Short mmCIF file of C-alpha atoms in Angstrom, two decimals:
data_model
loop_
_atom_site.label_atom_id
_atom_site.label_comp_id
_atom_site.label_asym_id
_atom_site.label_seq_id
_atom_site.Cartn_x
_atom_site.Cartn_y
_atom_site.Cartn_z
CA MET S 1 0.00 0.00 0.00
CA TYR S 2 1.19 3.46 -0.85
CA ASN S 3 2.07 5.68 2.10
CA LEU S 4 3.39 9.08 1.07
CA LEU S 5 5.13 9.54 4.40
CA ASN S 6 6.94 6.25 4.84
CA ARG S 7 7.18 3.93 1.87
CA SER S 8 9.23 5.81 -0.72
CA LYS S 9 12.40 7.76 0.08
CA LYS S 10 11.97 10.15 -2.81
CA LEU S 11 8.30 10.76 -2.09
CA CYS S 12 8.98 11.06 1.63
CA ALA S 13 11.61 13.70 0.98
CA PHE S 14 9.03 15.78 -0.83
CA THR S 15 6.50 15.34 1.96
CA LEU S 16 8.95 16.78 4.47
CA THR S 17 9.43 19.74 2.15
CA VAL S 18 5.69 20.31 2.02
CA LEU S 19 5.48 20.20 5.79
CA ILE S 20 8.06 22.98 5.97
CA VAL S 21 6.66 25.32 3.34
CA THR S 22 2.93 25.05 4.02
CA GLU S 23 0.86 25.97 7.02
CA THR S 24 -0.83 22.95 8.49
CA SER S 25 -4.21 22.50 10.07
CA CYS S 26 -5.08 20.02 12.82
CA ASN S 27 -3.74 16.52 12.15
CA GLY S 28 -5.64 13.59 13.55
CA GLN S 29 -9.05 13.09 15.05
CA ASN S 30 -9.93 13.88 18.64
CA MET S 31 -12.38 11.16 19.63
CA ASN S 32 -12.28 11.92 23.37
CA ASN S 33 -15.33 14.13 23.14
CA PRO S 34 -18.36 11.98 22.21
CA ASN S 35 -20.20 15.07 21.02
CA ASP S 36 -17.50 15.94 18.49
CA PHE S 37 -18.32 13.73 15.52
CA ASP S 38 -16.60 15.84 12.86
CA ARG S 39 -13.68 14.04 11.25
CA GLN S 40 -10.75 16.47 11.33
CA PRO S 41 -8.21 16.57 8.48
CA ALA S 42 -5.35 14.11 8.91
CA VAL S 43 -3.11 15.02 5.97
CA ALA S 44 -3.72 18.73 5.33
CA GLY S 45 -0.31 20.33 4.89
CA GLN S 46 1.17 17.00 3.84
CA PHE S 47 -0.70 15.57 0.87
CA TYR S 48 -2.19 18.96 -0.02
CA PRO S 49 -1.84 22.58 1.17
CA GLY S 50 -3.04 23.22 4.70
CA THR S 51 -4.61 26.65 4.20
CA LYS S 52 -7.71 27.60 2.27
CA ALA S 53 -5.99 30.16 0.05
CA GLN S 54 -3.12 27.86 -0.89
CA LEU S 55 -5.43 24.91 -1.47
CA GLU S 56 -7.88 26.82 -3.66
CA LYS S 57 -5.04 28.21 -5.75
CA GLU S 58 -3.46 24.80 -6.30
CA VAL S 59 -6.70 22.97 -7.09
CA LYS S 60 -7.75 25.76 -9.46
CA SER S 61 -4.48 25.39 -11.36
CA TYR S 62 -5.20 21.70 -11.92
CA PHE S 63 -8.72 22.34 -13.19
CA ASP S 64 -7.50 25.15 -15.44
CA SER S 65 -5.26 22.61 -17.17
CA ALA S 66 -7.84 19.80 -17.29
CA GLN S 67 -9.82 19.09 -20.45
CA LYS S 68 -13.43 18.00 -20.87
CA VAL S 69 -13.12 14.80 -22.89
CA LEU S 70 -16.36 12.92 -22.17
CA ASP S 71 -19.72 13.63 -23.75
CA ALA S 72 -21.58 11.91 -20.92
CA GLN S 73 -21.86 12.52 -17.19
CA PRO S 74 -19.83 9.91 -15.24
CA LEU S 75 -21.68 7.50 -13.01
CA ALA S 76 -18.38 6.72 -11.30
CA LEU S 77 -14.79 7.91 -11.31
CA ILE S 78 -11.58 6.10 -10.42
CA VAL S 79 -9.12 8.78 -9.30
CA PRO S 80 -5.77 8.79 -7.44
CA HIS S 81 -5.14 9.76 -3.83
CA ALA S 82 -1.44 10.62 -3.64
CA GLY S 83 0.12 13.97 -2.79
CA TYR S 84 -1.29 16.62 -5.10
CA VAL S 85 2.08 17.51 -6.65
CA PHE S 86 2.23 13.94 -7.94
CA SER S 87 -1.37 13.06 -8.78
CA GLY S 88 -3.42 16.27 -8.51
CA GLN S 89 -3.55 16.90 -12.26
CA VAL S 90 -4.80 13.36 -12.95
CA ALA S 91 -7.45 13.63 -10.25
CA ALA S 92 -8.68 16.99 -11.55
CA SER S 93 -8.91 15.58 -15.08
CA GLY S 94 -11.38 13.04 -13.74
CA TYR S 95 -13.45 15.50 -11.73
CA ARG S 96 -13.49 17.88 -14.72
CA GLN S 97 -15.84 15.45 -16.50
CA ILE S 98 -18.58 16.05 -13.92
CA ASP S 99 -21.37 18.49 -14.70
CA ARG S 100 -20.59 20.99 -11.97
CA ASP S 101 -24.17 22.31 -11.98
CA LYS S 102 -25.59 18.88 -11.17
CA LYS S 103 -27.16 18.32 -7.77
CA PHE S 104 -26.33 14.79 -6.65
CA LYS S 105 -28.65 12.85 -4.39
CA HIS S 106 -25.84 10.70 -2.96
CA ILE S 107 -22.05 10.79 -3.38
CA PHE S 108 -20.21 7.62 -2.37
CA LEU S 109 -16.49 7.86 -1.53
CA ILE S 110 -14.90 4.42 -1.50
CA GLY S 111 -11.32 3.61 -0.58
CA SER S 112 -9.25 0.69 0.71
CA SER S 113 -7.67 0.92 4.15
CA HIS S 114 -4.03 2.04 4.33
CA THR S 115 -3.77 2.34 8.12
CA MET S 116 -5.31 -0.72 9.78
CA PHE S 117 -6.61 -4.22 9.12
CA PHE S 118 -10.25 -5.03 9.81
CA THR S 119 -13.08 -7.08 8.35
CA GLY S 120 -15.92 -5.56 6.35
CA ALA S 121 -16.40 -1.94 5.32
CA ALA S 122 -16.33 1.00 7.74
CA VAL S 123 -18.80 3.82 7.08
CA TYR S 124 -18.47 7.20 8.77
CA THR S 125 -22.05 7.95 9.83
CA LYS S 126 -22.11 11.15 11.88
CA GLY S 127 -21.01 14.76 11.70
CA ALA S 128 -18.93 15.93 8.76
CA PHE S 129 -15.52 15.69 7.12
CA ILE S 130 -13.45 18.86 7.55
CA THR S 131 -10.94 20.27 5.06
CA PRO S 132 -9.41 23.74 4.76
CA LEU S 133 -12.25 24.49 2.30
CA GLY S 134 -14.94 23.80 4.90
CA ARG S 135 -17.31 21.10 6.19
CA VAL S 136 -18.73 18.30 4.06
CA PRO S 137 -21.70 16.75 5.89
CA ILE S 138 -22.34 13.03 6.13
CA ASP S 139 -25.32 11.76 4.13
CA PRO S 140 -27.99 10.16 6.37
CA LEU S 141 -27.95 7.19 4.00
CA ALA S 142 -24.60 6.23 5.56
CA ASN S 143 -26.31 5.21 8.78
CA GLU S 144 -29.10 3.42 6.90
CA LEU S 145 -26.54 1.27 5.12
CA VAL S 146 -24.99 0.23 8.44
CA GLN S 147 -28.41 -0.64 9.84
CA ASN S 148 -29.49 -2.65 6.81
CA HIS S 149 -26.34 -4.50 5.72
CA LYS S 150 -24.06 -6.63 7.90
CA VAL S 151 -21.02 -5.95 5.70
CA PHE S 152 -20.94 -2.39 7.06
CA THR S 153 -19.71 -1.14 10.43
CA ASP S 154 -19.83 2.39 11.82
CA ASP S 155 -16.39 2.09 13.43
CA VAL S 156 -14.67 5.48 13.06
CA LYS S 157 -11.12 4.23 13.70
CA PRO S 158 -10.34 3.25 10.09
CA HIS S 159 -11.19 6.81 9.03
CA VAL S 160 -9.17 8.78 11.59
CA LYS S 161 -5.79 8.67 9.81
CA GLU S 162 -6.90 7.42 6.39
CA HIS S 163 -5.92 9.82 3.59
CA SER S 164 -7.54 8.20 0.56
CA LEU S 165 -10.99 9.74 1.03
CA GLU S 166 -9.88 13.01 2.57
CA VAL S 167 -7.77 14.04 -0.42
CA GLN S 168 -10.78 13.71 -2.76
CA LEU S 169 -12.88 16.29 -0.95
CA PRO S 170 -11.14 19.53 -2.02
CA PHE S 171 -11.70 18.58 -5.68
CA LEU S 172 -15.42 18.11 -5.04
CA GLN S 173 -15.62 21.24 -2.88
CA TYR S 174 -13.96 23.37 -5.53
CA TRP S 175 -15.76 21.97 -8.57
CA LEU S 176 -19.37 21.33 -7.53
CA LYS S 177 -21.55 24.43 -7.38
CA ASN S 178 -24.31 22.84 -5.32
CA ASP S 179 -24.02 21.72 -1.72
CA PHE S 180 -23.41 18.00 -1.29
CA SER S 181 -23.00 15.37 1.38
CA ILE S 182 -20.96 12.17 1.31
CA ILE S 183 -21.07 8.51 2.26
CA PRO S 184 -17.43 7.70 3.19
CA ILE S 185 -16.62 3.98 2.98
CA ILE S 186 -13.27 2.35 3.83
CA ILE S 187 -12.87 -1.32 2.88
CA GLY S 188 -10.87 -3.47 5.28
CA GLY S 189 -8.81 -6.54 4.47
CA GLU S 190 -8.47 -8.25 1.11
CA SER S 191 -11.54 -10.48 1.01
CA GLN S 192 -13.38 -10.85 -2.27
CA ALA S 193 -16.38 -12.03 -0.23
CA THR S 194 -16.48 -8.61 1.44
CA VAL S 195 -16.29 -6.96 -1.96
CA THR S 196 -19.19 -9.04 -3.25
CA LEU S 197 -21.41 -8.16 -0.29
CA LEU S 198 -20.46 -4.49 -0.58
CA ALA S 199 -21.31 -4.45 -4.29
CA GLU S 200 -24.67 -6.06 -3.65
CA ALA S 201 -25.52 -3.40 -1.07
CA LEU S 202 -24.47 -0.48 -3.27
CA GLU S 203 -25.65 -1.69 -6.69
CA PRO S 204 -29.15 -0.12 -6.41
CA TYR S 205 -27.55 3.32 -6.10
CA LEU S 206 -25.59 3.26 -9.36
CA ASN S 207 -27.74 5.62 -11.40
CA PRO S 208 -27.53 9.16 -12.84
CA ASP S 209 -28.80 10.72 -9.61
CA ASN S 210 -25.71 9.60 -7.71
CA LEU S 211 -21.92 9.65 -8.04
CA PHE S 212 -19.37 7.01 -7.04
CA ILE S 213 -15.76 8.07 -6.37
CA ILE S 214 -13.28 5.18 -6.22
CA SER S 215 -10.03 6.33 -4.63
CA SER S 216 -7.03 4.33 -5.80
CA ASP S 217 -3.50 4.66 -7.09
CA PHE S 218 -2.12 1.98 -9.42
CA SER S 219 1.35 0.38 -9.48
CA HIS S 220 3.67 0.98 -6.55
CA TYR S 221 7.45 1.32 -6.82
CA PRO S 222 8.44 -0.25 -10.16
CA SER S 223 10.57 1.70 -12.61
CA TYR S 224 8.97 4.37 -14.80
CA GLU S 225 8.67 2.15 -17.89
CA ASP S 226 7.53 -0.91 -15.94
CA ALA S 227 4.84 1.23 -14.30
CA ARG S 228 3.54 2.43 -17.64
CA HIS S 229 3.24 -1.16 -18.90
CA THR S 230 1.61 -2.49 -15.73
CA ASP S 231 -0.77 0.43 -15.34
CA ASP S 232 -1.83 0.20 -18.98
CA ASP S 233 -2.62 -3.49 -18.53
CA MET S 234 -4.71 -2.77 -15.43
CA ALA S 235 -6.58 0.05 -17.16
CA HIS S 236 -7.46 -2.22 -20.08
CA ALA S 237 -8.83 -4.77 -17.63
CA ILE S 238 -11.04 -2.12 -16.03
CA VAL S 239 -12.27 -0.91 -19.42
CA SER S 240 -13.33 -4.50 -20.16
CA ASN S 241 -15.89 -4.14 -17.34
CA SER S 242 -15.04 -7.64 -16.14
CA PRO S 243 -14.12 -8.43 -12.52
CA VAL S 244 -12.56 -11.69 -13.74
CA GLU S 245 -10.28 -9.93 -16.25
CA PHE S 246 -9.42 -7.36 -13.60
CA MET S 247 -8.26 -10.00 -11.12
CA LYS S 248 -6.37 -11.86 -13.84
CA ALA S 249 -4.49 -8.67 -14.72
CA LYS S 250 -3.70 -7.98 -11.07
CA ILE S 251 -2.34 -11.48 -10.47
CA ARG S 252 -0.52 -11.53 -13.83
CA ASN S 253 1.37 -8.32 -13.11
CA GLU S 254 2.13 -9.04 -9.47
CA ASN S 255 3.52 -12.49 -10.39
CA ALA S 256 5.53 -11.30 -13.39
CA GLY S 257 8.75 -10.72 -11.46
CA ILE S 258 8.72 -6.95 -12.05
CA ASP S 259 11.43 -5.37 -9.91
CA ASP S 260 10.12 -3.53 -6.83
CA LEU S 261 6.43 -3.93 -7.79
CA ALA S 262 4.57 -4.07 -4.46
CA THR S 263 1.05 -3.94 -5.92
CA ALA S 264 -0.55 -3.42 -9.31
CA MET S 265 -3.35 -1.32 -7.75
CA CYS S 266 -3.33 -0.33 -4.10
CA GLY S 267 -7.10 0.16 -3.92
CA TRP S 268 -7.93 -3.00 -5.84
CA THR S 269 -10.77 -3.97 -3.48
CA SER S 270 -12.43 -0.62 -4.19
CA GLY S 271 -11.95 -1.00 -7.95
CA LEU S 272 -13.25 -4.56 -7.85
CA THR S 273 -16.33 -3.38 -5.94
CA LEU S 274 -17.19 -0.96 -8.73
CA LEU S 275 -16.67 -3.61 -11.42
CA LYS S 276 -18.93 -6.04 -9.58
CA ILE S 277 -21.60 -3.32 -9.56
CA THR S 278 -21.27 -2.39 -13.24
CA GLU S 279 -20.66 -5.83 -14.79
CA GLY S 280 -23.58 -6.86 -16.95
CA LYS S 281 -25.43 -3.58 -16.65
CA PRO S 282 -26.60 -2.58 -20.14
CA GLY S 283 -24.95 0.49 -21.63
CA ILE S 284 -22.20 0.87 -18.99
CA THR S 285 -18.86 1.76 -20.58
CA TYR S 286 -15.49 2.66 -19.03
CA LYS S 287 -13.42 5.47 -20.55
CA THR S 288 -9.80 6.29 -19.72
CA ILE S 289 -9.22 10.01 -19.18
CA MET S 290 -5.62 10.61 -18.14
CA TYR S 291 -2.52 8.71 -17.02
CA ARG S 292 0.65 9.84 -15.27
CA ASN S 293 2.98 8.44 -12.68
CA SER S 294 5.11 10.09 -10.02
CA GLY S 295 8.07 10.05 -12.40
CA ASP S 296 6.28 12.66 -14.50
CA SER S 297 6.41 15.07 -11.56
CA PRO S 298 9.48 17.27 -11.00
CA TYR S 299 9.45 15.97 -7.41
CA GLY S 300 9.67 12.28 -8.32
CA GLY S 301 12.43 10.12 -9.74
CA LYS S 302 11.99 7.46 -12.39
CA ASP S 303 13.58 4.51 -10.60
CA ARG S 304 10.69 3.91 -8.14
CA VAL S 305 7.32 5.37 -9.07
CA VAL S 306 3.61 5.19 -8.30
CA GLY S 307 1.04 5.12 -11.12
CA TYR S 308 -2.12 7.23 -11.40
CA TRP S 309 -5.14 6.82 -13.67
CA ALA S 310 -8.39 8.78 -14.02
CA ILE S 311 -11.06 6.47 -15.44
CA ALA S 312 -14.83 7.05 -15.75
CA ALA S 313 -17.79 4.71 -15.92
CA ILE S 314 -20.56 6.19 -18.05
CA GLN S 315 -24.04 5.19 -19.14
CA GLN S 316 -24.37 5.30 -22.90
CA GLN S 317 -27.51 7.17 -23.82
CA ALA S 318 -30.08 5.30 -25.85
CA LYS S 319 -31.35 7.22 -28.83
CA THR S 320 -34.54 9.13 -28.22
CA VAL S 321 -37.29 8.09 -30.59
CA ASP S 322 -39.74 10.69 -31.87
CA PHE S 323 -38.64 13.22 -29.28
CA ASN S 324 -40.91 16.25 -29.53
CA LEU S 325 -42.28 19.08 -27.41
CA THR S 326 -45.88 20.25 -27.26
CA ASP S 327 -46.65 23.96 -27.10
CA ASN S 328 -47.53 23.46 -23.45
CA ASP S 329 -44.11 21.85 -22.81
CA LYS S 330 -42.44 24.84 -24.46
CA ARG S 331 -44.42 27.31 -22.34
CA GLU S 332 -43.55 25.39 -19.18
CA LEU S 333 -39.83 25.54 -19.98
CA LEU S 334 -39.89 29.25 -20.82
CA LYS S 335 -41.81 30.08 -17.64
CA LEU S 336 -39.40 27.94 -15.64
CA ALA S 337 -36.37 29.68 -17.19
CA ARG S 338 -37.72 33.16 -16.36
CA LYS S 339 -38.75 32.16 -12.85
CA THR S 340 -35.31 30.62 -12.22
CA ILE S 341 -33.44 33.72 -13.37
CA THR S 342 -35.73 36.02 -11.40
CA GLU S 343 -35.29 34.05 -8.18
CA TYR S 344 -31.54 33.73 -8.63
CA LEU S 345 -30.99 37.45 -9.28
CA SER S 346 -33.09 38.31 -6.23
CA GLY S 347 -30.82 36.24 -4.02
CA LYS S 348 -33.16 33.30 -3.60
CA THR S 349 -32.44 29.64 -4.29
CA PRO S 350 -34.43 28.69 -7.42
CA THR S 351 -37.11 26.13 -6.61
CA PRO S 352 -37.68 23.28 -9.07
CA PRO S 353 -41.23 22.46 -10.12
CA ASP S 354 -43.23 19.48 -8.85
CA GLU S 355 -42.06 16.63 -11.09
CA SER S 356 -45.40 14.87 -10.78
CA LYS S 357 -47.00 17.76 -12.68
CA LEU S 358 -44.50 17.71 -15.57
CA SER S 359 -44.88 15.78 -18.80
CA SER S 360 -42.63 12.76 -19.38
CA THR S 361 -40.85 14.72 -22.14
CA LEU S 362 -39.70 17.42 -19.72
CA LYS S 363 -38.30 14.71 -17.46
CA THR S 364 -36.40 13.05 -20.33
CA ASN S 365 -32.61 13.42 -20.23
CA ALA S 366 -31.72 15.94 -22.94
CA GLY S 367 -29.44 18.87 -23.64
CA ALA S 368 -30.50 22.47 -24.14
CA PHE S 369 -29.25 26.00 -24.74
CA VAL S 370 -30.81 29.10 -23.19
CA THR S 371 -30.34 32.33 -25.15
CA LEU S 372 -31.12 35.81 -23.83
CA HIS S 373 -31.72 38.92 -25.96
CA ASN S 374 -32.20 42.53 -24.88
CA HIS S 375 -34.13 44.46 -27.55
CA GLY S 376 -32.86 42.06 -30.19
CA LYS S 377 -29.20 42.10 -29.09
CA LEU S 378 -27.57 38.95 -27.74
CA ARG S 379 -27.23 39.17 -23.95
CA GLY S 380 -26.10 35.66 -23.08
CA CYS S 381 -26.14 32.10 -24.41
CA ILE S 382 -25.02 28.97 -22.56
CA GLY S 383 -25.86 25.32 -23.23
CA ASN S 384 -25.18 21.78 -22.15
CA PHE S 385 -25.25 18.54 -24.14
CA SER S 386 -26.36 16.59 -21.07
CA THR S 387 -27.41 12.98 -21.49
CA THR S 388 -27.90 12.24 -17.80
CA THR S 389 -29.97 15.17 -16.51
CA PRO S 390 -33.71 15.79 -17.00
CA LEU S 391 -34.46 18.50 -19.54
CA TYR S 392 -36.23 20.81 -17.10
CA ARG S 393 -33.21 20.81 -14.77
CA VAL S 394 -30.84 21.49 -17.66
CA VAL S 395 -32.98 24.51 -18.62
CA MET S 396 -32.89 25.80 -15.03
CA ALA S 397 -29.09 25.51 -14.84
CA MET S 398 -28.51 27.00 -18.29
CA ALA S 399 -30.87 29.90 -17.60
CA ILE S 400 -28.74 30.96 -14.64
CA SER S 401 -25.52 30.41 -16.61
CA ALA S 402 -26.75 32.44 -19.61
CA ALA S 403 -27.67 35.31 -17.30
CA THR S 404 -24.53 35.32 -15.17
CA GLU S 405 -21.70 33.23 -16.66
CA ASP S 406 -21.40 34.07 -20.35
CA TYR S 407 -17.88 35.56 -20.35
CA ARG S 408 -18.72 37.82 -23.28
CA PHE S 409 -21.16 39.92 -21.27
CA GLU S 410 -21.66 41.47 -17.88
CA SER S 411 -24.18 39.61 -15.73
CA VAL S 412 -27.82 40.39 -16.35
CA THR S 413 -29.28 42.60 -13.62
CA ALA S 414 -32.70 42.32 -12.00
CA ASP S 415 -33.58 45.79 -13.31
CA GLU S 416 -33.26 44.74 -16.95
CA LEU S 417 -35.24 41.50 -16.70
CA ASN S 418 -38.34 43.10 -18.22
CA ASP S 419 -36.30 43.89 -21.34
CA ILE S 420 -34.93 40.36 -21.65
CA ASP S 421 -36.43 37.91 -24.13
CA ILE S 422 -35.76 34.21 -23.53
CA GLU S 423 -35.18 31.64 -26.26
CA ILE S 424 -34.64 27.93 -25.62
CA SER S 425 -33.08 25.40 -27.98
CA VAL S 426 -33.74 21.79 -26.95
CA LEU S 427 -31.23 19.43 -28.52
CA THR S 428 -31.80 16.03 -30.06
CA PRO S 429 -29.16 13.29 -29.54
CA MET S 430 -25.91 13.86 -31.43
CA LYS S 431 -24.92 11.76 -34.43
CA ARG S 432 -21.34 11.41 -35.65
CA ILE S 433 -20.98 11.96 -39.40
CA SER S 434 -18.35 10.75 -41.85
CA ASP S 435 -19.11 13.23 -44.65
CA ILE S 436 -19.86 16.95 -44.27
CA LYS S 437 -22.42 16.56 -47.05
CA GLU S 438 -24.68 15.09 -44.37
CA ILE S 439 -24.96 18.55 -42.80
CA GLU S 440 -28.06 20.52 -43.75
CA LEU S 441 -27.54 24.22 -43.08
CA GLY S 442 -30.31 25.65 -40.96
CA LYS S 443 -31.46 22.19 -39.86
CA HIS S 444 -28.37 20.76 -38.20
CA GLY S 445 -26.21 22.13 -35.44
CA ILE S 446 -22.61 20.96 -35.40
CA TYR S 447 -20.30 19.83 -32.61
CA ILE S 448 -16.60 19.61 -33.48
CA LYS S 449 -14.18 17.74 -31.24
CA LYS S 450 -10.40 17.34 -31.61
CA GLY S 451 -7.61 16.66 -29.13
CA GLY S 452 -9.54 17.62 -26.01
CA ARG S 453 -10.97 20.78 -27.60
CA SER S 454 -14.52 21.19 -28.80
CA GLY S 455 -16.99 23.76 -30.03
CA THR S 456 -20.54 23.96 -31.30
CA PHE S 457 -22.89 26.09 -33.37
CA LEU S 458 -26.65 25.84 -33.06
CA PRO S 459 -28.64 25.27 -36.28
CA GLN S 460 -29.95 28.85 -36.30
CA VAL S 461 -26.41 30.27 -36.58
CA ALA S 462 -26.23 29.26 -40.24
CA LYS S 463 -29.53 31.03 -40.94
CA GLU S 464 -28.53 34.20 -39.13
CA THR S 465 -25.08 34.48 -40.74
CA ARG S 466 -25.90 33.02 -44.17
CA TRP S 467 -22.54 31.30 -44.14
CA SER S 468 -21.62 28.59 -46.63
CA LEU S 469 -21.05 25.09 -45.29
CA GLU S 470 -17.27 25.55 -45.18
CA GLU S 471 -17.65 28.93 -43.46
CA PHE S 472 -19.97 27.32 -40.92
CA LEU S 473 -17.37 24.64 -40.21
CA GLY S 474 -14.40 27.01 -40.33
CA HIS S 475 -15.85 29.55 -37.91
CA CYS S 476 -16.86 26.78 -35.49
CA ALA S 477 -13.42 25.17 -35.65
CA ARG S 478 -11.51 28.45 -35.24
CA ASP S 479 -13.79 30.59 -33.09
CA LYS S 480 -15.42 27.95 -30.89
CA ALA S 481 -13.11 24.93 -30.72
CA GLY S 482 -9.86 26.90 -31.07
CA ILE S 483 -8.33 24.38 -33.50
CA GLY S 484 -7.84 26.70 -36.49
CA TRP S 485 -9.94 27.42 -39.57
CA ASP S 486 -9.18 24.08 -41.21
CA GLY S 487 -9.13 22.12 -37.94
CA TRP S 488 -12.47 20.51 -38.74
CA ARG S 489 -10.96 18.54 -41.62
CA ASP S 490 -9.38 15.92 -39.32
CA ALA S 491 -11.70 16.36 -36.31
CA GLU S 492 -14.72 14.40 -35.12
CA ILE S 493 -17.90 16.11 -36.34
CA PHE S 494 -21.33 15.49 -34.88
CA THR S 495 -24.71 16.83 -35.94
CA TYR S 496 -27.85 17.40 -33.96
CA GLU S 497 -31.13 19.20 -34.41
CA ALA S 498 -32.68 21.79 -32.15
CA ILE S 499 -36.27 22.54 -31.26
CA VAL S 500 -36.13 26.33 -30.96
CA PHE S 501 -38.83 28.50 -29.39
CA ASP S 502 -39.07 31.83 -27.56
CA GLU S 503 -41.41 33.83 -25.37
CA LYS S 504 -42.77 36.06 -28.15
CA GLU S 505 -43.58 33.09 -30.36
CA LEU S 506 -45.71 31.53 -27.61
CA GLY S 507 -47.37 34.72 -26.46
CA LEU S 508 -45.55 35.02 -23.15
CA LYS S 509 -44.19 38.54 -23.84
#
């Protein structure tokens, strides 16, 4: 098991440096007071900066460098838990795939014990986890799991000094815009029977409403090149979505006589738990996001390294058949968009509508853009190609973003709301094309993706500009995706259609 403080001389040397140059917060958990259930940070100032300002700055730098590479919202992420200077960029690349506007019902943090041996899985059930960025409350479901499943215990001791879950929290705290709570789970021992029971208990919660975070590093202490080979083999086994192939890869690598290889994946019980949950589920696919090892860091050598992967499990979206909106659906979305903006600008938390009163179409997972005009002039336009969030919630989130987050404009003010006209473009599922002749100007929007960069134009852009097909593609490639005028020629190109409507059209203004 990887221990940043003790197991590697080179990594340990860096840790001591961090302890000197950063301010630290409380280390360890004071369990003497039965009324103090908050889990205090154990590795702040060691694995990551110990002050809020330093931590925010460092985490922001990782997200600024991370690329959005997935088209779907992850159901689960496998991310590393080493010191941030070694693995922070890989971790952020995983978290970057999450829709930061999404409000999760439950977030499960799952790691394998580094500090003590015990049987079963320990769930922290009371209080909150503390980091320099604030408190993260414990989800009440944590206690329900302990009450309903014998595999779980509410013993706090495995959590007190464990770093693998703690280091994930600042990424979630920085990235997610909505408040969230967590279900922290530490797996004890190396029993596959425990893993099976744990997977059975958690399987009902793997759905788009929730998020699973699996905290694990990969190979420990082989040479740089041996690590790359071993970690690639393990990643391929995970992508196969087969627990059997995963265990074969683990045993194969650990028995291959690789110099100094202590483990092929330190959190293998956590990874195996996720695979036992996802195996056989229709439409579940694993996607690799980013790989590095400690030898890629200026603080690590290449003779003994630790490997880091960010990998996502996603639900492939089934194609929507005959997706359409009635005039009443359109009015509901426009009213919801205006109400959301009004409440947000007045300092209130926007309230979602009663789902039981919405049509099934409005509750279908779909993407949308919200466009704002002031006396005919563009005032904001933000969209999301979501495949895991109900349409009405996408419209709510994009309405706020269009009013306050379009970098081209100052935020809309409450005083000008009466002059704002709202337009909504609901998007049909995207289709990858092999020939640009498949694009119909005015009918199809385009989405261009190349090397981690992407950009889109809605169908109406071609009508408004009267561009030719090559101008449409060139402007999107250069101005939106940032890959140059001719960048579309060797990029992935997708088309979609948009159902466009506005308040004037439906008599709401």
